[in-house]
Short mmCIF file of C-alpha atoms in Angstrom, two decimals:
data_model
loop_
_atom_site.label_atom_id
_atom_site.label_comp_id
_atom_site.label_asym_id
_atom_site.label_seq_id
_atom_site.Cartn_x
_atom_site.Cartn_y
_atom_site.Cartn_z
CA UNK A 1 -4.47 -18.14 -11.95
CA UNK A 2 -4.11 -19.66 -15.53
CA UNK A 3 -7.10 -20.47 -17.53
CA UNK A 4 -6.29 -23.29 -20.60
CA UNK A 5 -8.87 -24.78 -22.51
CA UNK A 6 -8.65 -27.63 -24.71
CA UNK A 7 -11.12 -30.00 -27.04
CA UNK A 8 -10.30 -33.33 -27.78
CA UNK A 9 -10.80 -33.95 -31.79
CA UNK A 10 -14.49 -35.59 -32.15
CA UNK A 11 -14.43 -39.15 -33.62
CA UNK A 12 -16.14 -39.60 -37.04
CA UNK A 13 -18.83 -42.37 -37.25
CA UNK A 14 -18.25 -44.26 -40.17
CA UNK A 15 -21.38 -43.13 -42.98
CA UNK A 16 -25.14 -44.92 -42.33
CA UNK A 17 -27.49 -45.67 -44.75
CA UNK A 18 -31.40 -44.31 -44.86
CA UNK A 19 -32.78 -47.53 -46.49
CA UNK A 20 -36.39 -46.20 -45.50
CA UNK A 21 -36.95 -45.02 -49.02
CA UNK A 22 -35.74 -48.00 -50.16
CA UNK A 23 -38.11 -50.00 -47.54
CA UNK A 24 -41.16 -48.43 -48.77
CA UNK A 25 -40.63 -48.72 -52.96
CA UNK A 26 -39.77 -52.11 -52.25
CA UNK A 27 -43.04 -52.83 -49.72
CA UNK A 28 -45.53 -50.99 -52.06
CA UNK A 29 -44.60 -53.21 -55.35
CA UNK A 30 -45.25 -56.43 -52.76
CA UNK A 31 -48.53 -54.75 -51.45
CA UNK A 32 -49.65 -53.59 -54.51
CA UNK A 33 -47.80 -55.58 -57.09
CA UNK A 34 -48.06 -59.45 -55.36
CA UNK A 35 -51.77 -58.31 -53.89
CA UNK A 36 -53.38 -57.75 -57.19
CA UNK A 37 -51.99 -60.90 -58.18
CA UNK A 38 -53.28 -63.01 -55.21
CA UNK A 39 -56.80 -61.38 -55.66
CA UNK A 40 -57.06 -61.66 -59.19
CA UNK A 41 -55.39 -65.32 -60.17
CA UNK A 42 -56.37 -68.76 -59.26
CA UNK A 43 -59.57 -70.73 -60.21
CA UNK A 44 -61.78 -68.83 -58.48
CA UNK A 45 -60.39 -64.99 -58.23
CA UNK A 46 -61.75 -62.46 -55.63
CA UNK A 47 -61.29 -59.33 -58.29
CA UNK A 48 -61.44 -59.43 -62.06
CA UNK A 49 -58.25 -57.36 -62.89
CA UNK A 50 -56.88 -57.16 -66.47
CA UNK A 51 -54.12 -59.39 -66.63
CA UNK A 52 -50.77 -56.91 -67.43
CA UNK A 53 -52.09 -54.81 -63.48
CA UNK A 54 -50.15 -56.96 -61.45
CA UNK A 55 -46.99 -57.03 -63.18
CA UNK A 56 -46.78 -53.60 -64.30
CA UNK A 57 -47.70 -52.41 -60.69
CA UNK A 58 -44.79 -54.73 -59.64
CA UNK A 59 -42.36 -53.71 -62.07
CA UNK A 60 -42.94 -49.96 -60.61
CA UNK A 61 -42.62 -50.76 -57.47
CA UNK A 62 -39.66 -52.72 -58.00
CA UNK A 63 -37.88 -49.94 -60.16
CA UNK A 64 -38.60 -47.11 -57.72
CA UNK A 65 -36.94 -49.49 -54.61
CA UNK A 66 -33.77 -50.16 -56.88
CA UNK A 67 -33.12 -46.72 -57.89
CA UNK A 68 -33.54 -45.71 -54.04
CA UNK A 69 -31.09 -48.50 -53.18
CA UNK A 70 -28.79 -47.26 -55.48
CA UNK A 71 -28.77 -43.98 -54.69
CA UNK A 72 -28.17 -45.12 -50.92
CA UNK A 73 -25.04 -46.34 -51.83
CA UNK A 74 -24.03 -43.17 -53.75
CA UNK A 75 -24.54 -41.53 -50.88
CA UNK A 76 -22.77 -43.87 -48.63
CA UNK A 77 -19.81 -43.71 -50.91
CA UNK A 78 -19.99 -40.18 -50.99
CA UNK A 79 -19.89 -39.85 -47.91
CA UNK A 80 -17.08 -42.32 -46.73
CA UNK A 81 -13.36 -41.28 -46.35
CA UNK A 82 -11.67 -44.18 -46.60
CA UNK A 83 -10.69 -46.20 -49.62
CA UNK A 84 -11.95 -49.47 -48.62
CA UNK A 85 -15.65 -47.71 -47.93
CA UNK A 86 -15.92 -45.81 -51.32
CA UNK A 87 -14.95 -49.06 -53.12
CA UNK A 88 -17.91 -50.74 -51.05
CA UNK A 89 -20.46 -48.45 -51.51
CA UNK A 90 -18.97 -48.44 -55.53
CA UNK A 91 -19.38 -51.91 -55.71
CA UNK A 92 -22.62 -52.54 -53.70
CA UNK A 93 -24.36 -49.60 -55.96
CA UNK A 94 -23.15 -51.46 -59.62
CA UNK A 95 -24.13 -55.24 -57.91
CA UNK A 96 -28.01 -53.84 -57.80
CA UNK A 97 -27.78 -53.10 -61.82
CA UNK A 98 -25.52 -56.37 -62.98
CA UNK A 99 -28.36 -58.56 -60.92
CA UNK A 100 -31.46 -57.56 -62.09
CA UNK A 101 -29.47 -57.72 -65.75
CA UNK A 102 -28.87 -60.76 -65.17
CA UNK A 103 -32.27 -62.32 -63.51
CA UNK A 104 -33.94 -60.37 -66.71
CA UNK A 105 -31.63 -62.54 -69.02
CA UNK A 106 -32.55 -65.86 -66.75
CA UNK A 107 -35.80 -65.45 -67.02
CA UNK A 108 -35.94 -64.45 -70.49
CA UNK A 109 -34.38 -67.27 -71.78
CA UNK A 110 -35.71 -69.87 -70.04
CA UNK A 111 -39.20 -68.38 -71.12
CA UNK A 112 -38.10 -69.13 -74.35
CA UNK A 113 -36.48 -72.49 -73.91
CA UNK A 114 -39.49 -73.70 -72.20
CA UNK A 115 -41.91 -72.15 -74.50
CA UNK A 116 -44.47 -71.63 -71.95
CA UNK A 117 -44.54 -67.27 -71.35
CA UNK A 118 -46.36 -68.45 -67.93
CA UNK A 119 -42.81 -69.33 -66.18
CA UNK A 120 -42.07 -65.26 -66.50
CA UNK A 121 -45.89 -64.66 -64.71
CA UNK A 122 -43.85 -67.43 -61.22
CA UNK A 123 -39.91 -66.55 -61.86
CA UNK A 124 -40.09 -62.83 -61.55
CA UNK A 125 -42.06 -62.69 -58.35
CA UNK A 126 -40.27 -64.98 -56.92
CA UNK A 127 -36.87 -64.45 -58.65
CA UNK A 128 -37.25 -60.54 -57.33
CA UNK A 129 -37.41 -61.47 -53.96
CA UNK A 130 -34.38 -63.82 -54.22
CA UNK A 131 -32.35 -61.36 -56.03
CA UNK A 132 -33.15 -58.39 -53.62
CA UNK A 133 -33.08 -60.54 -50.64
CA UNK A 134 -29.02 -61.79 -51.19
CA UNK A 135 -28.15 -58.35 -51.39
CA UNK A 136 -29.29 -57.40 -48.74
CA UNK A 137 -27.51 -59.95 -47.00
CA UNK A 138 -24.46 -58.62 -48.57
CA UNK A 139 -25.07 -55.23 -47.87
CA UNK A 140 -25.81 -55.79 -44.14
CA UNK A 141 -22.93 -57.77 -43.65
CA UNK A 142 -21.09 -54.87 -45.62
CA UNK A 143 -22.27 -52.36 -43.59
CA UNK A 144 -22.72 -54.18 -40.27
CA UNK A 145 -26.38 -53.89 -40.14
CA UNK A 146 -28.19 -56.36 -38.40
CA UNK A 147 -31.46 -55.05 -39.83
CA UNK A 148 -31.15 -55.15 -43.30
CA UNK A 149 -29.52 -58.71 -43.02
CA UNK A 150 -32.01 -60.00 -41.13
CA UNK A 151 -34.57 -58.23 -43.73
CA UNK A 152 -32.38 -59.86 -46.91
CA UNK A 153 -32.55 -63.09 -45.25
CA UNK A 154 -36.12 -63.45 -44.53
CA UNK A 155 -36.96 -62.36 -47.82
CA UNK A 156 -34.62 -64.60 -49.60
CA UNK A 157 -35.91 -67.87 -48.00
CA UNK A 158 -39.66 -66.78 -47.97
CA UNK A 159 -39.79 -66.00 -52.17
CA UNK A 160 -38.37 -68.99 -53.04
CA UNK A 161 -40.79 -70.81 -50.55
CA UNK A 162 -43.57 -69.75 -52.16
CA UNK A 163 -42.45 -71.67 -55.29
CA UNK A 164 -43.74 -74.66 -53.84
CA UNK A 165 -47.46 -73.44 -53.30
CA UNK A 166 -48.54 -72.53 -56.40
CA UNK A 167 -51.22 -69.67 -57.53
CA UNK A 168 -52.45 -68.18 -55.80
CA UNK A 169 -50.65 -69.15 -52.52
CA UNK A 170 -47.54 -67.76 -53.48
CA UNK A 171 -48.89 -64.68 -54.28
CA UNK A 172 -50.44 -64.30 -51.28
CA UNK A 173 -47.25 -65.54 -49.23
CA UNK A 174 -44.92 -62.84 -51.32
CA UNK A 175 -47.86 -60.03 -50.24
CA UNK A 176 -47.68 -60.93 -46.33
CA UNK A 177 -44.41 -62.21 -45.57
CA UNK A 178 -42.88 -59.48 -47.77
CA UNK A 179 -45.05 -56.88 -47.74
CA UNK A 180 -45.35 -57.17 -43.90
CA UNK A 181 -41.27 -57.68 -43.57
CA UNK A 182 -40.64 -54.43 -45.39
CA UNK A 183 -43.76 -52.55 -43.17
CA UNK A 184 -42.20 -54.01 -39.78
CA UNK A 185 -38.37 -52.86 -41.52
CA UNK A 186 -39.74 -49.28 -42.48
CA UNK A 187 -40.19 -48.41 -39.09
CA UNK A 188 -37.16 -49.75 -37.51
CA UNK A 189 -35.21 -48.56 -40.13
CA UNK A 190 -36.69 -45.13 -39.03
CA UNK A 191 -35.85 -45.76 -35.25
CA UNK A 192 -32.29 -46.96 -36.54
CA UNK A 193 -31.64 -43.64 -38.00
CA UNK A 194 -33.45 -41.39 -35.79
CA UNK A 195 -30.74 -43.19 -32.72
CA UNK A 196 -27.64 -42.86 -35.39
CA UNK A 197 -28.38 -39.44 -35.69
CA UNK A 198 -28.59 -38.60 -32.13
CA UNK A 199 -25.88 -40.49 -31.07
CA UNK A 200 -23.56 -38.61 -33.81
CA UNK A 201 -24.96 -35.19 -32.29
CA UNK A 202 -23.63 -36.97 -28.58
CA UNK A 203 -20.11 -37.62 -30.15
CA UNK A 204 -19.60 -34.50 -31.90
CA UNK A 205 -20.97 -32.14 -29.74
CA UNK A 206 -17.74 -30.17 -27.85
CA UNK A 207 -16.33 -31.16 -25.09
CA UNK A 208 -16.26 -29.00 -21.63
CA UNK A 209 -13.05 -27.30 -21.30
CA UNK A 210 -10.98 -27.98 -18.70
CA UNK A 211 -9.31 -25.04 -15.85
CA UNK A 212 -6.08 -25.74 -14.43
CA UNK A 213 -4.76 -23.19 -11.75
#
């Protein structure tokens, strides 16, 4: 009797993203950021806040979600073999940079055109949520995730929405409809992952040998 054993080569899943960090930097500058905002502005405010809370919470929030979506794509590239993917993740990772540039520079100037500082207090809310929310899209088409598209997409059409209600409406739409969207994401996202990761284990795990006689 002859004994042979042989494993058949395990299929590599193409890299995954962890946007969770990214889901929760994000959430907290709409929670606390767009919350102060809605309960301090408006004719007749809830809380007396000093004016610069809002925005400066926001700005936090929004830096410590960009830098954890960029550093999801440097680890997506990283981890990717082929050329197409590194490109991707390259490209993805310099888009999240070149856009807020380039919303700062909108806003900016039109602040200045206008002469009225109050547009920058409406367009960076909502222009956030715009900018964030179409690349999202483009990442989750990308990256063939469903989740994040969906999440880009919702986000995109709900901030610039809330242009049309005013103060404090809009504040108060950017605070549940985003805030909420990245909550509800945060834990999917963690579900998403948690299944990836077991269903790499599955795949890469060896396979039973085989005995011929």
């Amino acid at each position: 009797m002859t004994l042979t054993g042989t494993a058949a080569a395990p299929a590599r899943p193409a890299p995954d993203v962890d946007n969770f960090p990214a889901y929760v930097g994000f959430g907290l500058a709409y929670l606390l950021g767009h919350g102060s905002a809605a309960l301090s502005r408006g004719a007749d405010p809830l809380l007396e806040l000093p004016g610069w809370l809002p925005m400066t919470l926001l700005g936090a929030g929004l830096a410590v979600g960009t830098v954890q979506a960029t550093l999801a794509a440097l680890r997506a590239q990283r981890a990717a073999t082929a050329p197409g993917d590194v490109l991707s993740g390259q490209l993805l990772g310099a888009a999240w940079i070149s856009a807020f540039a380039a919303l700062f520079l909108a806003i900016t100037g039109l602040a200045a055109t206008l002469d009225s500082p109050d547009v920058q207090t409406l367009l960076w809310p909502t222009g956030s949520g715009l900018v964030v929310g179409l690349l999202y899209v483009a990442e989750g088409a990308v990256r063939r995730n469903v989740l994040h598209y969906t999440l880009g997409t919702w986000l995109a059409l709900t901030s610039t929405a809330a242009l049309l209600l005013g103060s404090p409406g809009l504040y108060w739409t950017l605070t549940l409809a985003g805030g909420g969207a990245y909550a509800v994401a945060a834990v999917l996202e963690r579900r998403r992952i948690t299944r990836a990761i077991s269903a790499a284990a599955a795949q890469s795990a060896p396979e039973a040998y085989q005995t011929t006689s």
